[in-house]
PDB file of C-alpha atoms in Angstrom:
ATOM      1  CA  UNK A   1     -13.958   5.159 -11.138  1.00 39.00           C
ATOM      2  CA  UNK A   2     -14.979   8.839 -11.059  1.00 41.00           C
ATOM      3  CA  UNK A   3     -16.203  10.429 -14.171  1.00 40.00           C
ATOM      4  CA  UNK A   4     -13.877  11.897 -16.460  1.00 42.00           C
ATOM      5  CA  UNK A   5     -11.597   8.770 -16.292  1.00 46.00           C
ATOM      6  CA  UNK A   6     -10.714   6.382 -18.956  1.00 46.00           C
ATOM      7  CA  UNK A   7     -11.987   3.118 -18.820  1.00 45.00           C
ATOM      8  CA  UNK A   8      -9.543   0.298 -18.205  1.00 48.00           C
ATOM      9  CA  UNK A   9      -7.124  -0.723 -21.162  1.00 48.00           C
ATOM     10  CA  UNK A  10      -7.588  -3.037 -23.970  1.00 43.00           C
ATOM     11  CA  UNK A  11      -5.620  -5.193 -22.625  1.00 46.00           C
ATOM     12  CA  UNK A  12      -8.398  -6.524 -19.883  1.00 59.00           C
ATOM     13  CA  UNK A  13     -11.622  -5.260 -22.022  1.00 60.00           C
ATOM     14  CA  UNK A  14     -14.362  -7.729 -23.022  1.00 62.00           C
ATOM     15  CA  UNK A  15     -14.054  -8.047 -26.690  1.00 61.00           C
ATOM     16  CA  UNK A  16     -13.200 -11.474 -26.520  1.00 54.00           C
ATOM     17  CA  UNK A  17     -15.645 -14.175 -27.654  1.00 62.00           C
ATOM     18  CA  UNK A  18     -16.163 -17.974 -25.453  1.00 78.00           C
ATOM     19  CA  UNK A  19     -14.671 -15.474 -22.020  1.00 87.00           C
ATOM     20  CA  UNK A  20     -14.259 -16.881 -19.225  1.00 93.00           C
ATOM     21  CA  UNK A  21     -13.611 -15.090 -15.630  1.00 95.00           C
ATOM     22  CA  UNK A  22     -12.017 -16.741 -12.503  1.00 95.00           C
ATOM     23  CA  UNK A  23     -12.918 -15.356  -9.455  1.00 97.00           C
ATOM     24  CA  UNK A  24     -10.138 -16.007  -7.260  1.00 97.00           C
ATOM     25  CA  UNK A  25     -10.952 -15.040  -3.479  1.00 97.00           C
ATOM     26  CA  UNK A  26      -9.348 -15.737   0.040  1.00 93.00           C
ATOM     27  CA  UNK A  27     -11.124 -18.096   2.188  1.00 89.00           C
ATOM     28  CA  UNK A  28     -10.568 -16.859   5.128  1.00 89.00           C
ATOM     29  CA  UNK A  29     -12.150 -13.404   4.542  1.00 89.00           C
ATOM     30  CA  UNK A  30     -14.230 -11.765   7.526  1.00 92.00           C
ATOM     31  CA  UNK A  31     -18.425 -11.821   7.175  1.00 92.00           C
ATOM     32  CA  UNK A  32     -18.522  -8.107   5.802  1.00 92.00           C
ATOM     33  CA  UNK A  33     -15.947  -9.072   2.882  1.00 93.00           C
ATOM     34  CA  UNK A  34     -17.499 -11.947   2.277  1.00 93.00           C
ATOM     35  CA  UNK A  35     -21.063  -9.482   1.322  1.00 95.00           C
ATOM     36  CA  UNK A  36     -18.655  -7.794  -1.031  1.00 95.00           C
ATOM     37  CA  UNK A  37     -17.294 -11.142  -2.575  1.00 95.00           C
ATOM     38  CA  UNK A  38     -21.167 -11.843  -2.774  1.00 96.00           C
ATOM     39  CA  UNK A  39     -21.812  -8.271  -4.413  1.00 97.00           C
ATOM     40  CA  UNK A  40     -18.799  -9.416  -7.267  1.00 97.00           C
ATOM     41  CA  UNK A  41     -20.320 -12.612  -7.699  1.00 97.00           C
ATOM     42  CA  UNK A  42     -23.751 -11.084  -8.506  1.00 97.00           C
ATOM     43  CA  UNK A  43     -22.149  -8.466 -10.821  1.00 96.00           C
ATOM     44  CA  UNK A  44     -20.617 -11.433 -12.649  1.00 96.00           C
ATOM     45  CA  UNK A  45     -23.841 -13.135 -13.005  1.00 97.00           C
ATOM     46  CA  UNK A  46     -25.469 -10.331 -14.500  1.00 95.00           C
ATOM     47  CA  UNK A  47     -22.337 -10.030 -17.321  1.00 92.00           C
ATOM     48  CA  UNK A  48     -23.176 -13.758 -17.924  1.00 92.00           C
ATOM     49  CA  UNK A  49     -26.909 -13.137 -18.324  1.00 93.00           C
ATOM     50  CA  UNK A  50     -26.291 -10.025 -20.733  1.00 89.00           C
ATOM     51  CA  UNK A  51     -23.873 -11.964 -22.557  1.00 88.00           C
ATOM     52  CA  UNK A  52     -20.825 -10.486 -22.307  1.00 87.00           C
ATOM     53  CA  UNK A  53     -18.786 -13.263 -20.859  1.00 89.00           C
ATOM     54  CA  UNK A  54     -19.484 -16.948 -21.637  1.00 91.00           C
ATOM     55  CA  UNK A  55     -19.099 -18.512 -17.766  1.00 93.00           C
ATOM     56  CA  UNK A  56     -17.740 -17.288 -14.891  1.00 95.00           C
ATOM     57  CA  UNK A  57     -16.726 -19.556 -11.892  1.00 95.00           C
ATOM     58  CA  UNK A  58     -15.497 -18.218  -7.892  1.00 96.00           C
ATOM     59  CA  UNK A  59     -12.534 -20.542  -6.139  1.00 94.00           C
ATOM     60  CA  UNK A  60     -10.145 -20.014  -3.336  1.00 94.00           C
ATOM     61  CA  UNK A  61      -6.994 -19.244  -3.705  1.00 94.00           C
ATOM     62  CA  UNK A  62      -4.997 -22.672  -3.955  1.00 91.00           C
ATOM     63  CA  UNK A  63      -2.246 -23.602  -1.414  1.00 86.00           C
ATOM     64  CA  UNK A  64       1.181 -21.797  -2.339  1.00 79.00           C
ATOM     65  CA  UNK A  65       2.341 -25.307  -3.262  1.00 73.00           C
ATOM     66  CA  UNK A  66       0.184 -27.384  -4.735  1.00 65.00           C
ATOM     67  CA  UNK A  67      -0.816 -30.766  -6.255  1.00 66.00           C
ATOM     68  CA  UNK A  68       0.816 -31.938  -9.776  1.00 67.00           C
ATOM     69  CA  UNK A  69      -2.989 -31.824 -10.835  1.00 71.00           C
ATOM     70  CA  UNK A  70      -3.875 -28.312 -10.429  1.00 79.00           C
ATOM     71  CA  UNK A  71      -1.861 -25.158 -10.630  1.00 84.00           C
ATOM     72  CA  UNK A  72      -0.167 -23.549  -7.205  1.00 88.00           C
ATOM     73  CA  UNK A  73      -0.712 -20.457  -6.406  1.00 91.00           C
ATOM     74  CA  UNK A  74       3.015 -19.602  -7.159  1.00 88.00           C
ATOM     75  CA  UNK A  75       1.804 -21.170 -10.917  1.00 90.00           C
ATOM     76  CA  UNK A  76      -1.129 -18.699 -10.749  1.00 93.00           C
ATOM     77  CA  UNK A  77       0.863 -15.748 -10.056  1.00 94.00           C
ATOM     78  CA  UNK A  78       3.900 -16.411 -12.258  1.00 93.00           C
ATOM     79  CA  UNK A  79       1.360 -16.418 -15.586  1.00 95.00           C
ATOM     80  CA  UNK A  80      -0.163 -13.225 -13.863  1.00 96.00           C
ATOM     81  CA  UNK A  81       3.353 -11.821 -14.093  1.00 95.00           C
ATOM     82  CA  UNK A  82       3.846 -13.109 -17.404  1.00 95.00           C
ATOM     83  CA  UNK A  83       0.717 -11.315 -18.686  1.00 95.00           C
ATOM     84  CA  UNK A  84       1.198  -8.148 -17.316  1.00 95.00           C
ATOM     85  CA  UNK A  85       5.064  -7.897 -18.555  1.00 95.00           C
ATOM     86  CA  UNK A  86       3.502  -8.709 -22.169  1.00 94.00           C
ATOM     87  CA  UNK A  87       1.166  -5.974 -21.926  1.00 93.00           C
ATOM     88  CA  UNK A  88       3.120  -3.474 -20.302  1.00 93.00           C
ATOM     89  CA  UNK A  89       1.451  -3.478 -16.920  1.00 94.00           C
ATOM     90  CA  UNK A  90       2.244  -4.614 -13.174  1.00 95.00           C
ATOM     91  CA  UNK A  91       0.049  -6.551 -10.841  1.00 96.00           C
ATOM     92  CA  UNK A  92       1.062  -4.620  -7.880  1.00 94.00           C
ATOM     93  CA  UNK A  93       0.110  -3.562  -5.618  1.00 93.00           C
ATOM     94  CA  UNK A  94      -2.393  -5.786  -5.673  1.00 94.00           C
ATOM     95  CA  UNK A  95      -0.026  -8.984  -5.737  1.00 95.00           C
ATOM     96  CA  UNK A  96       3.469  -8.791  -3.848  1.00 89.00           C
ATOM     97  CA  UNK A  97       6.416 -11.000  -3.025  1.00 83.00           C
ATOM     98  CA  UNK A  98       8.486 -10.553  -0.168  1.00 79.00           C
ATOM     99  CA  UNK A  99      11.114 -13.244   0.863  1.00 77.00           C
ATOM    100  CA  UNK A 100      11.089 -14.999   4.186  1.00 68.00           C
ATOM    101  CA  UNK A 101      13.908 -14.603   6.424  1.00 69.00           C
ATOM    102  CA  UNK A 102      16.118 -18.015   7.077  1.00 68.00           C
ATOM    103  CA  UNK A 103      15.058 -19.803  10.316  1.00 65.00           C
ATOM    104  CA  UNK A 104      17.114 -18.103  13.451  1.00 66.00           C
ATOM    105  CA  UNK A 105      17.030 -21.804  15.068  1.00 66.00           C
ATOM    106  CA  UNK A 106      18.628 -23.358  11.937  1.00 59.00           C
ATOM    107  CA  UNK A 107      15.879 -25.438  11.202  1.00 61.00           C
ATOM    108  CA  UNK A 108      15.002 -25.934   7.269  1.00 59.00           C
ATOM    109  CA  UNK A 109      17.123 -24.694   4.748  1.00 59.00           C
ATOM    110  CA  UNK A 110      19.671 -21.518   4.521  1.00 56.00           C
ATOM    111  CA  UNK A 111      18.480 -20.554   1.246  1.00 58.00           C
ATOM    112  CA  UNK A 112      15.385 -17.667   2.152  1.00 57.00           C
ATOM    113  CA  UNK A 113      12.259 -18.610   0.763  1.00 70.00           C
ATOM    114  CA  UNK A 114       9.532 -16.394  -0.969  1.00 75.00           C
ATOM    115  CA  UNK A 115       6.151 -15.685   0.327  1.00 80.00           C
ATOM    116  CA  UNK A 116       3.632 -14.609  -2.586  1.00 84.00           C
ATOM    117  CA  UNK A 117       0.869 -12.454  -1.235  1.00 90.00           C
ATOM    118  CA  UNK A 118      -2.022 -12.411  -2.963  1.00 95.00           C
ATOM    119  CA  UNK A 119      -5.574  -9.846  -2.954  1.00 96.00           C
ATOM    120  CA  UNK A 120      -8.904 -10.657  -1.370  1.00 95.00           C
ATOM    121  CA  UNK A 121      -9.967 -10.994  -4.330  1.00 97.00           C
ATOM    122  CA  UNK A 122      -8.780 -11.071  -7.566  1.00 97.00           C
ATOM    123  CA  UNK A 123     -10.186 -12.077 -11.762  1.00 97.00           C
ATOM    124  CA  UNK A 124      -8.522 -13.783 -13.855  1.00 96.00           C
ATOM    125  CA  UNK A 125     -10.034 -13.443 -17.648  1.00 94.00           C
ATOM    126  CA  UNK A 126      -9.384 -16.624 -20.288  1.00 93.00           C
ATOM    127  CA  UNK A 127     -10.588 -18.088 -23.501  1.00 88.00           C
ATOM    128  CA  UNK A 128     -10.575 -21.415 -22.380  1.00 78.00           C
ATOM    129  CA  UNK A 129     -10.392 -21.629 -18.473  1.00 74.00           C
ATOM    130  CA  UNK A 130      -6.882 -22.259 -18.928  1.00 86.00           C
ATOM    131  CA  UNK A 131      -5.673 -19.082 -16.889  1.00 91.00           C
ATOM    132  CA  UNK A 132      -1.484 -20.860 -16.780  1.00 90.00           C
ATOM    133  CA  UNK A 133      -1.857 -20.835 -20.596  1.00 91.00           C
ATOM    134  CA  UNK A 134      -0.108 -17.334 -22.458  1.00 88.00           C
ATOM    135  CA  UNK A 135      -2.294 -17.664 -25.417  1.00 88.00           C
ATOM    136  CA  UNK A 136      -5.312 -18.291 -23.352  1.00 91.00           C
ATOM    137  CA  UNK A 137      -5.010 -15.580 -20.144  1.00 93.00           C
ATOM    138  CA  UNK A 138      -6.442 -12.336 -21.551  1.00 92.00           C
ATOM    139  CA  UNK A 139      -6.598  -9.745 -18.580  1.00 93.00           C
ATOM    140  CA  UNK A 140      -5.578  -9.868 -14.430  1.00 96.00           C
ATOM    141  CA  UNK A 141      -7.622  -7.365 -12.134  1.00 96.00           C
ATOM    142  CA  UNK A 142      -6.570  -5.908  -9.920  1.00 96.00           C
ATOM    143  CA  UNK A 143      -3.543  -4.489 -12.300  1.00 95.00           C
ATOM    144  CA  UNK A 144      -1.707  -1.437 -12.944  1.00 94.00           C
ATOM    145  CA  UNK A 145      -1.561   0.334 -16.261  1.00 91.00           C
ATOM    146  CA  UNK A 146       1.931   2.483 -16.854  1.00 86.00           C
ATOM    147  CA  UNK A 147       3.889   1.169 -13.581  1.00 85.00           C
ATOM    148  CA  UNK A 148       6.495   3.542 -12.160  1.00 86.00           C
ATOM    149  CA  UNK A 149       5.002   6.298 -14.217  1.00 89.00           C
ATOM    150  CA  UNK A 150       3.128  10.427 -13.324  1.00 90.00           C
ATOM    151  CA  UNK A 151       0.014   8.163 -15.513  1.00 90.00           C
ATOM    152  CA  UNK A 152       0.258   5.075 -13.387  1.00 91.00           C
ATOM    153  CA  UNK A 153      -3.402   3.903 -13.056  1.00 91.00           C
ATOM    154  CA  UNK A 154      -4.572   0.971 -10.983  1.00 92.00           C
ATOM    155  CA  UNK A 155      -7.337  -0.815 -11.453  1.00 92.00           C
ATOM    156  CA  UNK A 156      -9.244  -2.828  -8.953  1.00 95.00           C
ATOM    157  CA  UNK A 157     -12.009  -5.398  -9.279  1.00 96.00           C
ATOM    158  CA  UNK A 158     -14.792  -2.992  -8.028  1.00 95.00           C
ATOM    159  CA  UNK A 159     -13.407  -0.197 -10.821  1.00 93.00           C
ATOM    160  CA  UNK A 160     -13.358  -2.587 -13.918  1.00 91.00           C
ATOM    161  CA  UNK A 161     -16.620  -4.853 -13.163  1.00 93.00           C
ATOM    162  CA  UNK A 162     -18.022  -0.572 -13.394  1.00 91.00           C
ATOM    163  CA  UNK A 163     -16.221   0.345 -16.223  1.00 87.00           C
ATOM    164  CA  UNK A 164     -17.448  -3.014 -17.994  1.00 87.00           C
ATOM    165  CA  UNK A 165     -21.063  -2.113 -16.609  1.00 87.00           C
ATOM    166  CA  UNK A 166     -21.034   1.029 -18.336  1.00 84.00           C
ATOM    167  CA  UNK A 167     -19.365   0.062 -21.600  1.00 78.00           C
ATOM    168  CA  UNK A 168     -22.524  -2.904 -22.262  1.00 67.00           C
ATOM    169  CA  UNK A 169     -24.742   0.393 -21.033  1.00 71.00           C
ATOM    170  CA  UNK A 170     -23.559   2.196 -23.372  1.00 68.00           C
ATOM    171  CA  UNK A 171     -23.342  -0.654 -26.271  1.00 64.00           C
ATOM    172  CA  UNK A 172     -27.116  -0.735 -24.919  1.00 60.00           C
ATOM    173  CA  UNK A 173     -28.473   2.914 -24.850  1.00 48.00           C
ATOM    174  CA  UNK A 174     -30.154   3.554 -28.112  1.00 45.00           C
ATOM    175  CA  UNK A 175     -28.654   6.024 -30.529  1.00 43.00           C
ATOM    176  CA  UNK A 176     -29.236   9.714 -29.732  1.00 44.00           C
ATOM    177  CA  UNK A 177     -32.176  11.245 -31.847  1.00 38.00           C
ATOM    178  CA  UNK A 178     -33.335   8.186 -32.393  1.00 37.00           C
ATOM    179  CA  UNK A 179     -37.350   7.901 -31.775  1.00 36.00           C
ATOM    180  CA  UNK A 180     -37.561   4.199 -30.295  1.00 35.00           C
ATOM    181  CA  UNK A 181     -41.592   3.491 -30.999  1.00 31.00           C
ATOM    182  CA  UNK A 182     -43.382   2.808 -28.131  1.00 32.00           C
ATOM    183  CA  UNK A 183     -44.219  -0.040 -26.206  1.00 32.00           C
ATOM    184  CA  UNK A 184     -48.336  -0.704 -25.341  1.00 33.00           C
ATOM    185  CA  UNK A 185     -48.614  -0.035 -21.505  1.00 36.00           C
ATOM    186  CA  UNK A 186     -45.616   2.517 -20.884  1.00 35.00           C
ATOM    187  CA  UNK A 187     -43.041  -0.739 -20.842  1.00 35.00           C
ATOM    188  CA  UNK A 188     -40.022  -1.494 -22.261  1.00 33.00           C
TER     189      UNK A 188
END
């Protein structure tokens, strides 16, 4: 995010107490994405340690269809969708569906089947871990603020782990004209 830009929305900000974030990532990602995925993780660990979010945890994406135990990814999307029509956003481009043609050879069904494509990597931000749960799901990144509008903004996972860096920088930074006293040996 370059400077002069607003940081992301309400909507997805860390005001939240017990947070949790869900680190959703592909597993078959190549060796230099999977230094980035380690660069997220990191950054997620260091919101933990300051205290801005309770726990944090990094899964794959689950299988499009999944067990009755655990939600699909279809499940995880479809509350993704849910949230962002609530608050007025869109989670493209970073999530897309596109339907499958019918099988040329007949095989399977007639009816055309949809194919949910999913980011690299994406967060998912809950009260209770619960990210399927309305009341619980507080923010999806990557997500787009304003869809189909001139101030459509979207925000990635890189953008908003910065903007959330610099808002607990700034919560940090002591006051201007404040005289801090000083600390024996030049250390803080």
């Amino acid at each position: 995010m370059s400077a002069g830009e607003s940081a992301p929305s309400s909507a997805v900000a860390l005001d939240a107490a017990d947070l949790r974030i869900d680190c959703y990532v592909r597993s078959d990602v190549p060796a230099p994405i999977g230094e980035i995925v380690d660069g997220v993780v990191g950054r997620l660990e260091s919101l933990c340690e300051a205290g801005r979010i309770d726990e944090y945890r990094v899964v794959s994406w689950p299988p499009e269809t999944g067990a009755a135990s655990a939600p699909s990814r279809g499940d995880l999307v479809a509350a993704f969708e849910r949230w962002a029509d609530r608050n007025g956003h869109s989670i493209e481009p970073g999530f897309r569906r596109r339907e499958l043609p019918t099988s040329p050879l007949g095989a399977g069904s007639d009816a055309a089947r949809e194919r949910v494509r999913v980011p690299v990597m994406a967060l998912a931000l809950s009260a209770d871990g619960d990210v399927t749960d309305p009341a619980a799901l507080r923010g999806v990144v990557p997500y787009t603020e304003r869809p189909n509008t001139a101030n459509e903004r979207t925000y990635t996972v890189d953008e908003w782990l910065s903007a959330v860096e610099s808002d607990a920088a700034d919560r940090d930074a002591p006051v201007a004209g404040s005289d801090p006293s000083p600390v024996p040996g030049g250390q803080r």
